[in-house]
């Protein structure tokens, strides 16, 4: 036998003995031989080595076996968790038994088969002999059988059965938003025991709009909620996990503490697997992942499970997050996700009666509302739009910002979408209602213009962010002298949820310079700078909800003042936690109401 075939054979046998599953890597080997012409270099490729076994799918049945098995019961949709039914196509959970489904083959397997078919008979026989002919043939036979017959019941689990609605959402980008949403919150909460440990999953993208105050709702009376908070999707703001750990978490923790009174907050990125393992350690034995739609609960649950599985068996391939998608309200029922000795329950996302999803055209849901990463550090170098007072700045019709006459604004939109500046609100509405040929950046449905509501931003000082739920935010920076007391107006389709916060970027990025004695120095004087840190987070109000002003009201300031005194009278304070109120309140933010939901 030649040296070459000897090496090939040994490499292959080693691969087989290890029980290859995938052969995604073709290994390139190199060796040298003596010949009459001197040393000669030979190269050849063989199948790579990977650890899981395609031919042996039996999981270990020992202590952690439960963890290594598919956790979704056979009668449930593997994507949304709803109980499957075959009788009524109009009802949720309907699914059609597929007649024939192409046998599932993963990339590595295909590659293996390709490589196998190229071998000569001798090597094929050797491989078959080593891996056990029966096993190998069994697999081929099963595929043939699946082709001929409809799928066997016991294969459902393996084949990832989804209900028709999920199928349409996942493969045809269709949105199925529930009609009756008034009871949505109580429906989700009714399936959570009153003494359960709740983990509120919030998106960092539209923070703090995802925060839920569980103590507030009348439904919650008597519930001993034990809530901790997880800020997900931090990868959209930070390039690395290090920045999150070293200083950015302080801002999020502080706001959560101000609103809820608890400092139990963890920052994670399910997508990038940042700090998921830490969260796994912190989770109680049983927890419920609760939050607004699309905050990333299902992806987080899958990643937690992946981490738990990897603790038991490092060789296990990562599970695909089947129930996670950019389409909102995908999860329809509670899904139990075992995490070794712990258990977490992924719950359906909470959908408010009207949301931005109801107004944005289906084709833009992914691109416009799907979340695009912008790195907070680099925001200062981004291009901004200048908006003169009296003009109207609109982001594809999702909101219309109207600065008062005589002002000049710099507006920076770090999220997706391109803005349009129209000469007036009416003109902007016309453009959205009937976009001229070639106008591409209109994201909402034309009829959304008929349902506009008017809001005002209470007086502020410095830079602020207008945060739009599910979209992100725009940064607003007035420039020049303040010459008017008129308020900034924001018009938006009914249901688009917004708030204003003091610009987040300075609090989560390093921009303050200090000398050796930790005295602040001006940014220009770099040579003396010894420490660079984010701006200290003030104890004053950090965000506010907007005042809704009727369209026919002429004096917006007066109406705002009236609403302000009404809130003070009814609630005693405009702080999220009245005990935080001090005598030294910052007059620049006097009219701010640090309570997001009524
Ligand atoms: N960039 C980024 N995207 C994420 C992260 N976590 C989730 N996503 C994305 O957010 C979208 C929604 O994720 P899901 O896991 O379906 O969210 P959910 O909260 O389960 O949504 P519902 O079940 O509809 O309530 C998906 O497109 C995810 O890929 C994250 O950490 N970073
Ligand atoms: Mg989900």
Short mmCIF file of N, CA and C and ligand atoms in Angstrom, two decimals, residues 297-299 323-324 330-331 346-349, ligand 2:
data_model
loop_
_atom_site.label_atom_id
_atom_site.label_comp_id
_atom_site.label_asym_id
_atom_site.label_seq_id
_atom_site.Cartn_x
_atom_site.Cartn_y
_atom_site.Cartn_z
N UNK A 297 -37.05 37.01 24.56
CA UNK A 297 -37.23 36.00 25.60
C UNK A 297 -36.91 34.59 25.08
N UNK A 298 -37.44 34.29 23.90
CA UNK A 298 -37.26 32.93 23.38
C UNK A 298 -35.81 32.65 23.03
N UNK A 299 -35.15 33.64 22.43
CA UNK A 299 -33.74 33.44 22.10
C UNK A 299 -32.92 33.29 23.39
N UNK A 323 -38.05 29.13 18.31
CA UNK A 323 -39.19 30.00 18.62
C UNK A 323 -38.83 31.47 18.64
N UNK A 324 -37.75 31.84 17.99
CA UNK A 324 -37.31 33.23 18.05
C UNK A 324 -37.27 33.82 16.64
N UNK A 330 -44.66 35.86 18.41
CA UNK A 330 -44.50 34.52 17.84
C UNK A 330 -44.85 33.45 18.89
N UNK A 331 -44.36 33.64 20.10
CA UNK A 331 -44.64 32.65 21.15
C UNK A 331 -46.10 32.79 21.59
N UNK A 346 -40.60 30.15 29.17
CA UNK A 346 -40.67 31.22 28.18
C UNK A 346 -42.16 31.52 27.97
N UNK A 347 -42.55 32.77 28.17
CA UNK A 347 -43.97 33.10 28.07
C UNK A 347 -44.24 33.93 26.81
N UNK A 348 -45.50 33.99 26.37
CA UNK A 348 -45.80 34.82 25.19
C UNK A 348 -45.53 36.29 25.50
N UNK A 349 -45.06 37.02 24.52
CA UNK A 349 -44.76 38.43 24.73
C UNK A 349 -46.03 39.24 24.95
MG1 LIG B 2 -40.92 34.27 22.10
#
